[in-house]
mmCIF file of C-alpha atoms in Angstrom:
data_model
loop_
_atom_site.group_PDB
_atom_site.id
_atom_site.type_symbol
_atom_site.label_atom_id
_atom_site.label_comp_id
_atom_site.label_asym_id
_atom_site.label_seq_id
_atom_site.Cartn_x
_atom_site.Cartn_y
_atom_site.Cartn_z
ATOM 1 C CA UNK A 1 -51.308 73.167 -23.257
ATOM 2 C CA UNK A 2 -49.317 76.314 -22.400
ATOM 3 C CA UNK A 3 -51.224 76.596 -18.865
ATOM 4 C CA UNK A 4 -49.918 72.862 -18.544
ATOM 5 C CA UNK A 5 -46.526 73.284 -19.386
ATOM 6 C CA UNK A 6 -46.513 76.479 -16.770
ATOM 7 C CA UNK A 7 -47.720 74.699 -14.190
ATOM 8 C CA UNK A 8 -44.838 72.355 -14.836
ATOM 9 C CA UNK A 9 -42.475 74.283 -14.669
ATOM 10 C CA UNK A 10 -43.645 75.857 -11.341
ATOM 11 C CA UNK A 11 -43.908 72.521 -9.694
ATOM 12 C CA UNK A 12 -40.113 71.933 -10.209
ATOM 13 C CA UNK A 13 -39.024 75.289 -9.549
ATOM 14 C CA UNK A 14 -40.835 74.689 -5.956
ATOM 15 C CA UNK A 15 -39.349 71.418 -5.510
ATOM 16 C CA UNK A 16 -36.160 72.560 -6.477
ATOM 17 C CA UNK A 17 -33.734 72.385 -2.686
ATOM 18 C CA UNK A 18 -33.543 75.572 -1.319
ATOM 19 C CA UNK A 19 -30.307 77.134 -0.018
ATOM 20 C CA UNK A 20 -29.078 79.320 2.211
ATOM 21 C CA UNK A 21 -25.528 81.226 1.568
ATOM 22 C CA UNK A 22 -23.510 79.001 3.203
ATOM 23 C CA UNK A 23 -25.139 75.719 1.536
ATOM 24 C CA UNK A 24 -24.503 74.219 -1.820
ATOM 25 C CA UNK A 25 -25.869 71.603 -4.018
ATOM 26 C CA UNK A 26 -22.187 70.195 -4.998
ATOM 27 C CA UNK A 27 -20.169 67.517 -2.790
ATOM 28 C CA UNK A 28 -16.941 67.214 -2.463
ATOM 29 C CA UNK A 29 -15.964 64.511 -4.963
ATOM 30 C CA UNK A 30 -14.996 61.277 -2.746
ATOM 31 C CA UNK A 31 -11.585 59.821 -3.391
ATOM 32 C CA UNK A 32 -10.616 56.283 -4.570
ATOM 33 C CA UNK A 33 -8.310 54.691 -2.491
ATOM 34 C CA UNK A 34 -7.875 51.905 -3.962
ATOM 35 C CA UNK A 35 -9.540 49.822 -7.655
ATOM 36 C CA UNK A 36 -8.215 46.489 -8.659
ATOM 37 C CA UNK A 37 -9.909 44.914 -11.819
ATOM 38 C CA UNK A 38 -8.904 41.408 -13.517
ATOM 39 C CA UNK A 39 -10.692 39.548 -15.627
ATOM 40 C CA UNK A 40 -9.591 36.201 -15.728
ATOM 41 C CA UNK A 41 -11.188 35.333 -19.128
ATOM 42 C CA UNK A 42 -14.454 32.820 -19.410
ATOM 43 C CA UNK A 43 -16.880 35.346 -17.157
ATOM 44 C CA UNK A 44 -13.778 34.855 -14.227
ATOM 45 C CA UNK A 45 -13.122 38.092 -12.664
ATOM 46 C CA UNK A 46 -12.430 39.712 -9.622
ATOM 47 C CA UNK A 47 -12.471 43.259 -8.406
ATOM 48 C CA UNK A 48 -12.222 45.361 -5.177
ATOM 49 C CA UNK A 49 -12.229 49.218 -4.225
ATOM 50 C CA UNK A 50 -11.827 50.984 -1.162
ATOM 51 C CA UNK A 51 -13.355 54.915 -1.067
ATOM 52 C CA UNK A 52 -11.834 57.568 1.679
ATOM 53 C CA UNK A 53 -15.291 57.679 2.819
ATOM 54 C CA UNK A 54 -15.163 54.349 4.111
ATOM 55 C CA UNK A 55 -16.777 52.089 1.320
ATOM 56 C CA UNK A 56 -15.662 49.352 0.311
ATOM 57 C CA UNK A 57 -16.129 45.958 -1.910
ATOM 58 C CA UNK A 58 -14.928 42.753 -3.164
ATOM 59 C CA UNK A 59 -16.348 40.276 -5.584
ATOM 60 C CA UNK A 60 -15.429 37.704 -7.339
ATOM 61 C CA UNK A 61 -17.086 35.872 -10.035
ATOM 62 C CA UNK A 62 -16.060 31.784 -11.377
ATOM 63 C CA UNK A 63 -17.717 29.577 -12.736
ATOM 64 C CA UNK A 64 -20.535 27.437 -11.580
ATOM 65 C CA UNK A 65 -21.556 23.467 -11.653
ATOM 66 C CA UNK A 66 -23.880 24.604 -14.405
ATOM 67 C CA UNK A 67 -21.335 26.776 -16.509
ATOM 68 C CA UNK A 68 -23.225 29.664 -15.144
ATOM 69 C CA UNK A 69 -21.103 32.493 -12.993
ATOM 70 C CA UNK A 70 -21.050 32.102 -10.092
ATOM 71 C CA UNK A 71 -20.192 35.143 -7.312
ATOM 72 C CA UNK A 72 -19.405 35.947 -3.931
ATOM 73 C CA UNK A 73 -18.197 39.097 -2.229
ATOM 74 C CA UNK A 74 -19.291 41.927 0.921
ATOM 75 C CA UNK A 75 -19.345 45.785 0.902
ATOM 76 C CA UNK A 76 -19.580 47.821 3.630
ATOM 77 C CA UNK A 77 -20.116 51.469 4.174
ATOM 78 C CA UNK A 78 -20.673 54.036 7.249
ATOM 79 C CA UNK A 79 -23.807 54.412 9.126
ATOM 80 C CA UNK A 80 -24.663 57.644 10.468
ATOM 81 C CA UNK A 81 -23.654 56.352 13.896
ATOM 82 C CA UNK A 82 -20.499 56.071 12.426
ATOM 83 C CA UNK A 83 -20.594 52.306 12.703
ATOM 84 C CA UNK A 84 -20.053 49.858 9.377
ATOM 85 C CA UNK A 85 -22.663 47.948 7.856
ATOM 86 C CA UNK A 86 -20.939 44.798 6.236
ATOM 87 C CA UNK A 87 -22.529 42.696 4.188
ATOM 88 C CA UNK A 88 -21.504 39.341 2.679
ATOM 89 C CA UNK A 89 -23.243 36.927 -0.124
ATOM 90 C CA UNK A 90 -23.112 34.416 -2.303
ATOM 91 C CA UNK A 91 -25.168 34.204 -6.074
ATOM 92 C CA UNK A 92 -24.646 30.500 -7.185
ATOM 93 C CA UNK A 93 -26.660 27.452 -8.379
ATOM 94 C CA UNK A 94 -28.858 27.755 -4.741
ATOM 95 C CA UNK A 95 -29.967 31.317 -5.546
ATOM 96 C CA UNK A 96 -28.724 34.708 -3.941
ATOM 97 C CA UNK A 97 -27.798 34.663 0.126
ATOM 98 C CA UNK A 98 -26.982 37.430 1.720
ATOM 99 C CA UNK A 99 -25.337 37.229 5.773
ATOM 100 C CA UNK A 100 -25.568 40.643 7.837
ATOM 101 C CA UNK A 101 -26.710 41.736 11.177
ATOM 102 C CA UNK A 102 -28.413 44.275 9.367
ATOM 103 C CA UNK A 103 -30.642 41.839 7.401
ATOM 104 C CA UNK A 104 -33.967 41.466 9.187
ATOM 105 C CA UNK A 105 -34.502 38.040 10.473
ATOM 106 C CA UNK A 106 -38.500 36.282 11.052
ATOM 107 C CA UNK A 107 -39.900 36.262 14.133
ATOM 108 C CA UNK A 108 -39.524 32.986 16.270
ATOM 109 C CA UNK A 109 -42.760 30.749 16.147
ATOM 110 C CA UNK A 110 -45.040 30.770 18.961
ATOM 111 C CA UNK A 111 -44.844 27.791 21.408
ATOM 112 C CA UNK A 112 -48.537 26.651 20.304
ATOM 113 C CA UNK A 113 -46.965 26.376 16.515
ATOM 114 C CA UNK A 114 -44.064 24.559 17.270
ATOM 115 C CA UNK A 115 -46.451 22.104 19.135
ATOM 116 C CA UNK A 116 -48.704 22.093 16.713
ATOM 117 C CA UNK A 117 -45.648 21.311 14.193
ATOM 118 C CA UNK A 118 -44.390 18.204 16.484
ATOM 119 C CA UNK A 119 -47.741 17.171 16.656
ATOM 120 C CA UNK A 120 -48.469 16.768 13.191
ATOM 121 C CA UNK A 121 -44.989 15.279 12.471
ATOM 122 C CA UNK A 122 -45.886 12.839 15.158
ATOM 123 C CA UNK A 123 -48.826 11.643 13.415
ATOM 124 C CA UNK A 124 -47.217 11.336 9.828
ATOM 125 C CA UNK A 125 -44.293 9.001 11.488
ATOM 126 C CA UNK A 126 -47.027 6.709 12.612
ATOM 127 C CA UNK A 127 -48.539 6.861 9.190
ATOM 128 C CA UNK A 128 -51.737 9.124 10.071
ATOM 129 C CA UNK A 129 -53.115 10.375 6.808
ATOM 130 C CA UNK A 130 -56.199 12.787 5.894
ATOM 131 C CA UNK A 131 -58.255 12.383 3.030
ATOM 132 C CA UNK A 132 -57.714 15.562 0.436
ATOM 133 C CA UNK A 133 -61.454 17.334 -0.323
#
């Protein structure tokens, strides 16, 4: 057990970052530019901040056809190129959808697909049916 426990121990002290004399673990804390909270009452609410850094977001929460909440908002923040992402979505009765050039998108089919597609929606307009085995 005590050979165990060692060998612990050295794992994280050689995992542990390494640094130099003019490194250090500790950031420099990131100010808040701006936080606005309000909660309307009945799961309403809406909030946005803004961080020196360049982060930012914005929601806002009502409610729904269902009496569920409902919410929509973006955030953003800095890429290393020192571009923004931005990204903007909606969580309602249709599920969670999120809009951003950064969200990967499918490939476009292949032209044999999309014939094979028109074909077979050909067929079912002039009532063409397969048996099911």
């Amino acid at each position: 057990m005590k050979i165990i426990l060692l060998a612990c121990m050295a794992a994280v002290a050689v995992a542990a970052p390494q640094l130099g004399q003019d490194q250090t673990l500790r950031q420099r804390p990131i100010a808040i530019l701006k936080d606005e909270r309000q909660d309307l009452g009945n799961g309403e609410f809406f909030y946005t901040f803004e961080t020196e850094n360049g982060i930012t977001e914005s929601r806002r929460g009502y409610r729904g056809s269902k009496d569920q909440i409902n919410m929509e908002g973006s955030y953003s923040f800095p890429l290393p190129d020192g571009t923004f992402a931005e990204v903007r979505y909606v969580a309602d009765e249709n599920g969670f959808r999120a809009e951003s050039p950064l969200i990967p998108t499918p490939h476009p089919l292949p032209a044999h697909a999309i014939e094979q597609i028109r074909f077979a929606e050909e067929q079912r307009a002039r009532g063409v049916t397969w048996p099911d085995y």
